[in-house]
Amino acid sequence: MRKWGPLVAICLGTFMLLLDVTIVLVALPAMSDALGTDLSGLQWVIDGYALALAAALLGVGMVADIKGRRPVYLAGLVLFAVASLACGLASSTGMLIAARIVQGLGAAAMFTATLSLLTAAYTGRARSVALGVWGAVASGAAALGPVLGGLLTQGLTWRWIFFINLPIAAATVLLTQRVITERPVTEPAIAVQRRRMDVPGLLLFALAGTMLVYGLTQAHGSGWGGLQTLFPLGIFLVAAVAFVLVQRRSAHPMLDLALFRQPTFVSAVLAIFVGQVVAFGFQPYTSVWLQSLTGLSPLRAGLVIVPQAIAAVLVSALGSRALARVPLKARMLAGLALIGVGALGQAVLHASAGWAVLVPGLIVSGLGVGLLTPASSALAMEAVDSRRSGMASGAYSTFQQLGYALGVAVFGTLTAARMQHELTGHVPDAHRAAGQLSAGTIGELTDHLTGSARAATDHLLHAAFASGLNATAVIGAVLAGATVVLITAVRFCAHTSPAPASRAAAASEPRRRATQDTARTTHP
């Protein structure tokens, strides 16, 4: 136990924080019924967690450099457990969203320390084994989330998807205190440098991300030209510009913008961002459709979604050996293309469609995720100097989580807008009806009707929801395809543009050497 205890402690925390990304999916209709949650509320139940995790990752990484990974990991565990308890006890949508945001902060503290603790605890072959187990646990958590969420929601209540974290967190805290040790940083120069936290950068980044997601979630309720949409989006633009300016002028920035001068790094970050948007952005609304429109139980709805995760796990685990001779960039682009094809394969719904029509598209999408994720992460790390690997890893993970959060916000708004279009002229208040439909409260629209009127309205609602999901799936497919074309074009330009520059450089060898020396000094 002493040898593998650190691995168990780290894997338990990883399992818990990644499980909570997907475990809520099949519980959304139950939450909506219990708390009276509307579409915007459901979006924030998901996005509050993902956005807090994304916004805090880089900042918490800086804290871990100062205070140490072990205390940050322990603090994250405690915060996550307290927030999970608050989620389970929430009596209103606002309380649940607030607790989910705090839960995301705890998850960020845990996530930023896991790999560092793991690599410090093991060396050689043991490290390879530990990393392999950790990767399997991380993938398995995402796959198990919908099923476990369905079991707990159906067998107990939706609140138990949060209560289950409490015994796991308690066991992980006790195990971490017993088996994980960490040697403090001894180099004075490094210690001094790491103590210069970029607080303005951290706050501006969090503000920009929050305002962007908030503005997008308000678009359906107040319209794209409404003050509740334009005002937060305006704050986002100001905060984003201010963040860039602060990072450019800071001696120790939270995010070194020089990373984005590397085309390969930018391509990897863009690919994982768009991949998350398209693969998972409309999945919460698919879960609502499965339960409220097709009548599946939470467990069965979770089982419908699981093939995507299983396909991703299998390809991720087996693909590295089977595709070892295929370049990482080709794997990354193929994965993103498959995600787009998978999204298009899910745009097949109609008023009488059943759950089975979604499975082929979900499997293809999962194959794409399994190709894209390891390839893009490897490319991102290969593209930067080893001294920037920690910051690059944090930036990559941040944009990965932001893709999920923004996908849920954008596709929720687009789905509801399409539903409203389909319902206009057929129901008294199409805007309100679309909001109720997308939140899973279809009973409020049909319970007061009888006979043929109820049957006709029920068919109309099924058709409207199907149209909304189809539209977002097609938009996702187009976005994925356009990104593949863009990345390919950037790579082509990068490969062909050096020729004139090299001819000019050959004409002036001394100036070329001076430029190279300056580049090494400025951008190591």
XYZ file of C-alpha atoms in Angstrom:
524
model
C 0.000 0.000 0.000
C 2.887 2.347 0.708
C 4.127 2.028 -2.872
C 0.811 2.494 -4.640
C -0.947 4.576 -1.983
C -0.136 7.907 -3.675
C -1.560 6.585 -6.943
C -4.792 5.552 -5.220
C -5.124 8.930 -3.478
C -4.544 10.873 -6.700
C -6.811 8.647 -8.794
C -9.654 8.963 -6.282
C -9.519 12.757 -6.509
C -9.251 12.693 -10.302
C -12.162 10.280 -10.557
C -14.335 12.511 -8.398
C -13.634 15.824 -10.149
C -14.067 14.421 -13.664
C -17.129 12.396 -12.684
C -18.899 15.610 -11.733
C -18.484 16.965 -15.255
C -20.820 14.326 -16.723
C -22.790 12.928 -13.774
C -25.221 15.863 -13.838
C -26.291 15.301 -17.453
C -29.042 12.761 -16.807
C -30.170 14.511 -13.617
C -31.082 17.794 -15.348
C -34.824 17.058 -15.808
C -35.121 15.948 -12.173
C -33.362 19.122 -11.008
C -35.658 21.211 -13.183
C -38.765 19.577 -11.687
C -37.545 19.867 -8.091
C -36.215 23.424 -8.207
C -38.245 24.954 -11.016
C -35.083 25.543 -13.023
C -35.374 27.204 -16.431
C -33.042 26.817 -19.421
C -30.579 29.438 -18.198
C -30.440 27.750 -14.800
C -29.705 24.348 -16.316
C -26.946 25.879 -18.412
C -25.338 27.388 -15.316
C -25.582 24.156 -13.316
C -23.206 22.714 -15.912
C -21.255 25.817 -16.854
C -20.738 27.078 -13.304
C -18.572 24.050 -12.607
C -16.744 23.967 -15.941
C -16.160 27.727 -16.044
C -14.832 27.920 -12.470
C -12.532 24.988 -13.229
C -11.241 26.664 -16.390
C -10.879 30.155 -14.926
C -9.007 28.981 -11.827
C -6.613 26.450 -13.356
C -3.766 28.835 -14.209
C -4.134 30.871 -11.026
C -4.284 27.845 -8.753
C -1.219 26.481 -10.520
C 0.658 29.582 -9.397
C -0.544 29.024 -5.816
C 0.659 25.422 -6.001
C 4.102 26.650 -7.062
C 4.214 28.802 -3.927
C 2.496 26.662 -1.291
C 3.242 23.213 -2.676
C 1.114 20.686 -4.558
C 0.145 18.550 -1.567
C -1.474 21.336 0.523
C -3.231 22.704 -2.562
C -4.530 19.214 -3.392
C -5.799 18.762 0.167
C -7.425 22.198 0.192
C -9.112 21.391 -3.113
C -10.455 18.119 -1.729
C -11.943 19.791 1.340
C -13.456 22.631 -0.698
C -14.881 20.161 -3.220
C -16.469 18.077 -0.450
C -18.044 21.091 1.275
C -19.393 22.374 -2.039
C -20.769 18.910 -2.891
C -22.680 18.892 0.382
C -24.045 22.349 -0.412
C -25.099 21.156 -3.891
C -26.999 18.232 -2.412
C -28.760 20.437 0.153
C -29.567 23.280 -2.275
C -33.160 24.495 -2.019
C -33.033 26.840 -5.005
C -31.396 27.087 -8.396
C -29.241 30.008 -7.246
C -27.873 28.017 -4.305
C -27.117 25.063 -6.548
C -25.290 27.208 -9.108
C -23.240 28.970 -6.416
C -22.255 25.641 -4.891
C -21.309 24.280 -8.330
C -19.008 27.271 -8.879
C -17.265 26.616 -5.552
C -17.073 22.947 -6.475
C -15.315 23.930 -9.700
C -12.749 25.959 -7.739
C -12.000 22.929 -5.587
C -11.723 20.765 -8.693
C -9.204 23.215 -10.190
C -7.029 22.980 -7.078
C -7.122 19.192 -7.265
C -6.605 18.990 -11.014
C -3.609 21.335 -11.137
C -1.720 19.218 -8.570
C -2.499 15.680 -9.704
C 0.111 15.095 -12.416
C 2.860 16.912 -10.489
C 2.242 14.766 -7.408
C 2.113 11.646 -9.534
C 5.375 12.292 -11.366
C 7.071 13.219 -8.086
C 5.919 10.011 -6.385
C 7.125 7.568 -9.057
C 10.089 7.098 -11.370
C 11.007 4.814 -14.231
C 8.674 1.947 -15.037
C 6.509 2.618 -11.976
C 5.809 6.103 -13.304
C 4.682 4.724 -16.654
C 2.343 2.296 -14.911
C 1.004 5.053 -12.656
C 0.351 7.428 -15.561
C -1.398 4.654 -17.472
C -3.669 3.874 -14.533
C -4.351 7.566 -13.986
C -5.320 8.017 -17.637
C -7.648 5.019 -17.505
C -9.331 6.352 -14.365
C -9.744 9.801 -15.935
C -11.355 8.315 -19.042
C -13.468 5.894 -17.041
C -14.870 8.675 -14.845
C -16.329 10.466 -17.862
C -17.790 7.183 -19.160
C -19.267 6.166 -15.809
C -20.753 9.598 -15.044
C -24.046 9.316 -16.967
C -24.672 5.745 -15.789
C -23.930 6.454 -12.130
C -25.944 9.671 -12.365
C -28.873 7.704 -13.772
C -28.645 5.051 -11.065
C -28.544 7.568 -8.224
C -31.233 9.830 -9.674
C -33.582 6.961 -10.418
C -32.870 4.878 -7.315
C -32.584 7.702 -4.766
C -32.801 11.375 -5.813
C -30.699 13.731 -7.917
C -29.159 15.084 -4.701
C -27.178 11.864 -4.267
C -25.071 12.596 -7.324
C -23.413 15.148 -5.030
C -23.678 13.350 -1.689
C -21.690 10.415 -3.098
C -18.641 12.679 -3.214
C -18.511 13.005 0.567
C -17.222 9.527 1.530
C -14.847 9.509 -1.457
C -13.425 12.896 -0.492
C -13.051 11.895 3.177
C -11.163 8.723 2.249
C -8.957 10.645 -0.189
C -8.051 13.306 2.389
C -7.052 10.677 4.972
C -5.060 8.697 2.415
C -3.318 11.802 1.042
C -2.203 12.880 4.503
C -0.783 9.437 5.173
C 0.948 8.453 1.935
C 1.777 11.611 -0.053
C 4.816 13.673 0.863
C 6.344 16.602 -0.958
C 9.773 18.116 -0.716
C 9.711 21.923 -0.604
C 11.325 24.036 -3.291
C 14.890 24.825 -2.199
C 16.173 27.092 -4.947
C 15.817 30.687 -3.665
C 15.659 32.240 -7.142
C 12.865 29.955 -8.233
C 11.001 30.441 -4.968
C 11.155 34.227 -5.274
C 10.034 34.150 -8.898
C 7.096 31.862 -8.141
C 5.851 34.106 -5.351
C 5.033 36.895 -7.791
C 1.409 36.071 -8.448
C -0.393 37.670 -11.354
C -3.518 38.621 -9.401
C -4.783 41.204 -11.958
C -4.431 38.656 -14.735
C -6.284 36.003 -12.735
C -9.195 38.329 -11.928
C -9.489 39.696 -15.469
C -9.450 36.212 -16.999
C -12.165 35.009 -14.620
C -14.265 38.115 -15.299
C -13.933 37.757 -19.073
C -14.916 34.086 -19.076
C -17.851 34.606 -16.728
C -19.265 37.550 -18.662
C -18.946 35.736 -21.980
C -20.852 32.679 -20.754
C -23.411 34.823 -18.928
C -24.092 36.941 -21.995
C -24.554 33.860 -24.161
C -26.961 32.224 -21.708
C -29.049 35.424 -21.542
C -29.381 35.696 -25.313
C -32.493 33.532 -25.544
C -34.290 35.298 -22.711
C -33.601 38.915 -23.678
C -32.561 38.570 -27.337
C -29.184 39.277 -28.902
C -29.909 43.000 -28.878
C -31.171 43.105 -25.305
C -29.307 44.932 -22.564
C -28.942 41.758 -20.486
C -27.024 40.231 -23.394
C -25.053 43.203 -24.701
C -23.923 44.517 -21.311
C -22.112 41.344 -20.144
C -20.692 40.788 -23.624
C -19.358 44.346 -23.549
C -17.735 43.685 -20.168
C -16.228 40.532 -21.652
C -14.600 42.494 -24.480
C -13.188 45.117 -22.118
C -11.905 42.482 -19.671
C -10.392 40.390 -22.485
C -8.507 43.375 -23.927
C -7.356 44.394 -20.446
C -6.176 40.835 -19.778
C -4.063 40.827 -22.939
C -2.527 44.209 -22.049
C -1.746 43.096 -18.494
C -0.150 39.867 -19.700
C 2.007 41.734 -22.225
C 3.316 44.153 -19.602
C 3.694 41.740 -16.693
C 7.177 40.473 -15.798
C 5.627 37.203 -14.586
C 2.360 36.760 -16.503
C -0.191 34.125 -15.625
C -0.325 33.246 -19.323
C 2.687 33.998 -21.501
C 1.170 35.235 -24.769
C 4.350 34.184 -26.582
C 2.905 30.668 -26.483
C 0.381 31.760 -29.087
C 3.149 32.642 -31.517
C 3.691 28.921 -31.986
C 1.377 27.788 -34.826
C 1.427 24.179 -33.630
C 0.423 25.150 -30.096
C -2.364 27.406 -31.388
C -3.607 24.622 -33.668
C -3.686 22.143 -30.782
C -5.532 24.541 -28.475
C -8.017 25.523 -31.194
C -8.657 21.882 -32.070
C -9.382 20.786 -28.494
C -11.507 23.896 -27.873
C -13.706 23.296 -30.919
C -13.720 19.544 -30.298
C -15.152 20.093 -26.810
C -17.740 22.545 -28.142
C -18.996 20.174 -30.827
C -18.693 16.814 -29.035
C -20.275 17.850 -25.735
C -21.943 21.251 -26.194
C -25.437 19.988 -27.016
C -25.221 16.734 -25.043
C -27.124 18.132 -22.016
C -30.091 18.923 -24.258
C -29.890 15.485 -25.833
C -30.230 14.082 -22.303
C -33.293 16.268 -21.689
C -34.803 15.089 -24.991
C -34.192 11.436 -24.116
C -36.054 11.726 -20.812
C -38.778 14.309 -21.378
C -39.641 13.488 -25.001
C -38.895 9.783 -25.437
C -39.785 8.824 -21.876
C -36.527 7.107 -20.925
C -35.582 6.769 -17.281
C -32.450 8.595 -16.060
C -30.518 5.308 -16.080
C -31.509 4.371 -19.621
C -30.767 7.895 -20.816
C -27.295 7.572 -19.310
C -26.772 4.245 -21.055
C -27.647 5.829 -24.422
C -24.877 8.415 -23.980
C -22.266 5.931 -22.724
C -21.226 4.509 -26.172
C -19.586 7.849 -26.977
C -17.407 7.665 -23.865
C -16.585 3.988 -24.372
C -15.498 4.616 -27.961
C -13.301 7.489 -26.784
C -11.671 5.372 -24.065
C -10.949 2.468 -26.413
C -9.429 4.604 -29.144
C -7.400 6.626 -26.664
C -6.052 3.464 -25.013
C -5.382 1.422 -28.144
C -4.767 4.090 -30.753
C -1.357 5.216 -29.499
C 0.180 1.862 -30.465
C -1.917 1.073 -33.514
C -1.379 4.569 -34.967
C 2.174 5.122 -33.753
C 3.425 5.826 -37.309
C 0.675 8.320 -38.082
C 1.768 11.919 -37.374
C 0.146 13.579 -34.394
C -1.223 16.417 -36.528
C -2.939 13.953 -38.850
C -4.474 12.145 -35.873
C -5.634 15.414 -34.381
C -7.293 16.600 -37.580
C -8.842 13.188 -38.219
C -10.267 13.208 -34.709
C -11.795 16.653 -35.139
C -13.236 15.640 -38.512
C -14.800 12.520 -36.954
C -16.355 14.642 -34.216
C -17.957 16.751 -36.941
C -19.204 13.649 -38.774
C -20.536 12.288 -35.490
C -22.422 15.525 -34.831
C -23.912 15.359 -38.318
C -24.880 11.756 -37.628
C -26.942 12.939 -34.654
C -28.912 15.418 -36.784
C -31.421 12.704 -37.690
C -34.195 13.332 -35.189
C -37.870 13.732 -36.054
C -41.133 13.841 -34.140
C -41.394 10.071 -33.695
C -37.669 9.235 -33.480
C -36.385 6.967 -30.712
C -33.101 6.899 -28.850
C -31.478 4.324 -31.159
C -31.028 6.797 -34.034
C -28.472 8.727 -31.950
C -26.126 5.846 -31.195
C -24.168 5.690 -34.506
C -23.411 9.420 -34.370
C -22.408 9.214 -30.706
C -19.997 6.353 -31.443
C -18.371 8.208 -34.354
C -18.062 11.308 -32.192
C -16.458 9.213 -29.440
C -13.923 7.813 -31.900
C -13.013 11.379 -32.800
C -12.616 12.401 -29.160
C -10.349 9.405 -28.574
C -8.113 10.476 -31.460
C -8.200 14.214 -30.851
C -7.541 14.473 -27.117
C -4.210 12.625 -26.758
C -2.886 13.907 -30.086
C -3.680 17.563 -29.411
C -2.285 17.449 -25.864
C 0.948 15.853 -27.084
C 1.281 18.448 -29.855
C 0.699 21.294 -27.421
C 3.486 20.058 -25.160
C 5.896 19.355 -28.019
C 5.427 22.853 -29.447
C 6.843 24.712 -26.430
C 10.096 24.863 -24.540
C 10.275 22.524 -21.535
C 10.570 25.538 -19.217
C 7.087 26.605 -20.313
C 5.504 23.160 -20.206
C 3.618 23.834 -16.965
C 2.063 27.041 -18.275
C 1.349 25.432 -21.644
C -0.377 22.492 -19.967
C -2.472 24.858 -17.874
C -3.436 26.946 -20.909
C -4.369 23.828 -22.880
C -6.552 22.475 -20.046
C -8.131 25.897 -19.556
C -9.265 26.171 -23.159
C -10.431 22.567 -23.084
C -12.796 23.355 -20.206
C -13.806 26.687 -21.752
C -14.843 24.828 -24.900
C -17.227 22.690 -22.893
C -18.666 25.676 -20.997
C -19.135 27.830 -24.094
C -20.559 24.922 -26.088
C -23.283 24.351 -23.497
C -24.100 28.081 -23.409
C -24.146 28.652 -27.181
C -25.938 25.458 -28.181
C -28.538 25.883 -25.448
C -29.409 29.306 -26.785
C -29.436 28.097 -30.394
C -31.570 25.053 -29.563
C -34.149 27.176 -27.757
C -34.178 29.753 -30.572
C -34.875 27.051 -33.149
C -37.634 25.600 -30.972
C -39.218 29.034 -30.660
C -39.145 29.419 -34.443
C -40.902 26.077 -34.894
C -43.528 26.848 -32.241
C -44.325 30.397 -33.353
C -47.905 30.598 -34.579
C -48.835 27.248 -33.055
C -48.774 27.999 -29.309
C -49.800 31.205 -27.467
C -46.335 32.110 -26.119
C -43.679 30.472 -28.273
C -40.780 32.049 -26.357
C -41.966 30.748 -22.989
C -42.897 27.370 -24.450
C -39.424 26.952 -25.975
C -37.839 27.695 -22.609
C -40.037 25.152 -20.835
C -39.442 22.553 -23.520
C -35.653 22.901 -23.452
C -35.683 22.708 -19.641
C -37.554 19.384 -19.779
C -40.832 20.600 -18.285
C -43.028 19.394 -21.134
C -45.838 18.510 -18.724
C -46.539 22.198 -18.122
C -47.377 22.520 -21.798
C -49.596 19.440 -22.234
C -51.090 18.400 -18.865
C -54.051 20.781 -19.193
C -54.950 19.420 -22.646
C -57.038 16.367 -23.513
C -57.837 14.186 -26.492
C -56.794 15.232 -29.966
C -55.568 18.648 -28.789
C -53.065 17.012 -26.472
C -51.929 14.566 -29.136
C -51.430 17.367 -31.678
C -49.534 19.544 -29.199
C -47.406 16.614 -28.096
C -46.444 15.884 -31.721
C -45.643 19.554 -32.283
C -43.360 19.682 -29.229
C -41.551 16.513 -30.284
C -40.977 17.987 -33.749
C -39.799 21.334 -32.338
C -37.287 19.740 -29.959
C -35.988 17.469 -32.724
C -35.591 20.462 -35.025
C -33.667 22.356 -32.339
C -31.229 19.513 -31.729
C -30.801 18.870 -35.453
C -29.965 22.524 -36.101
C -27.320 22.670 -33.374
C -25.807 19.368 -34.508
C -25.470 20.664 -38.075
C -23.922 23.922 -36.831
C -21.472 21.880 -34.755
C -20.539 19.753 -37.746
C -19.923 22.855 -39.884
C -17.808 24.400 -37.114
C -15.669 21.278 -36.803
C -15.191 21.050 -40.572
C -14.302 24.728 -40.871
C -11.718 24.358 -38.100
C -10.112 21.380 -39.848
C -9.825 23.462 -43.029
C -8.445 26.449 -41.122
C -5.772 24.441 -39.283
C -4.777 22.694 -42.499
C -4.499 26.040 -44.296
C -2.358 27.504 -41.515
C -0.057 24.478 -41.659
C 0.210 24.790 -45.446
C 1.075 28.483 -45.213
C 3.605 27.794 -42.483
C 5.300 25.181 -44.654
C 5.417 27.279 -47.813
C 6.165 30.776 -46.482
C 9.789 30.297 -45.290
C 11.149 29.988 -48.840
C 11.335 33.732 -49.652
C 12.595 34.460 -46.179
C 15.372 31.934 -46.535
C 16.463 33.447 -49.854
C 16.591 36.882 -48.301
C 18.500 35.526 -45.351
C 21.070 33.914 -47.599
C 21.821 37.346 -49.045
C 22.619 38.724 -45.605
C 24.227 36.047 -43.420
C 25.478 38.354 -40.620
C 22.049 39.918 -40.124
C 20.465 36.446 -40.062
C 22.780 35.310 -37.265
C 22.099 38.433 -35.255
C 18.370 37.911 -35.632
C 18.683 34.290 -34.480
C 20.666 35.308 -31.416
C 18.036 37.891 -30.515
C 15.236 35.357 -30.983
C 16.933 32.882 -28.632
C 17.273 35.547 -25.983
C 13.743 36.907 -26.310
C 11.784 33.687 -26.950
C 13.612 30.694 -25.450
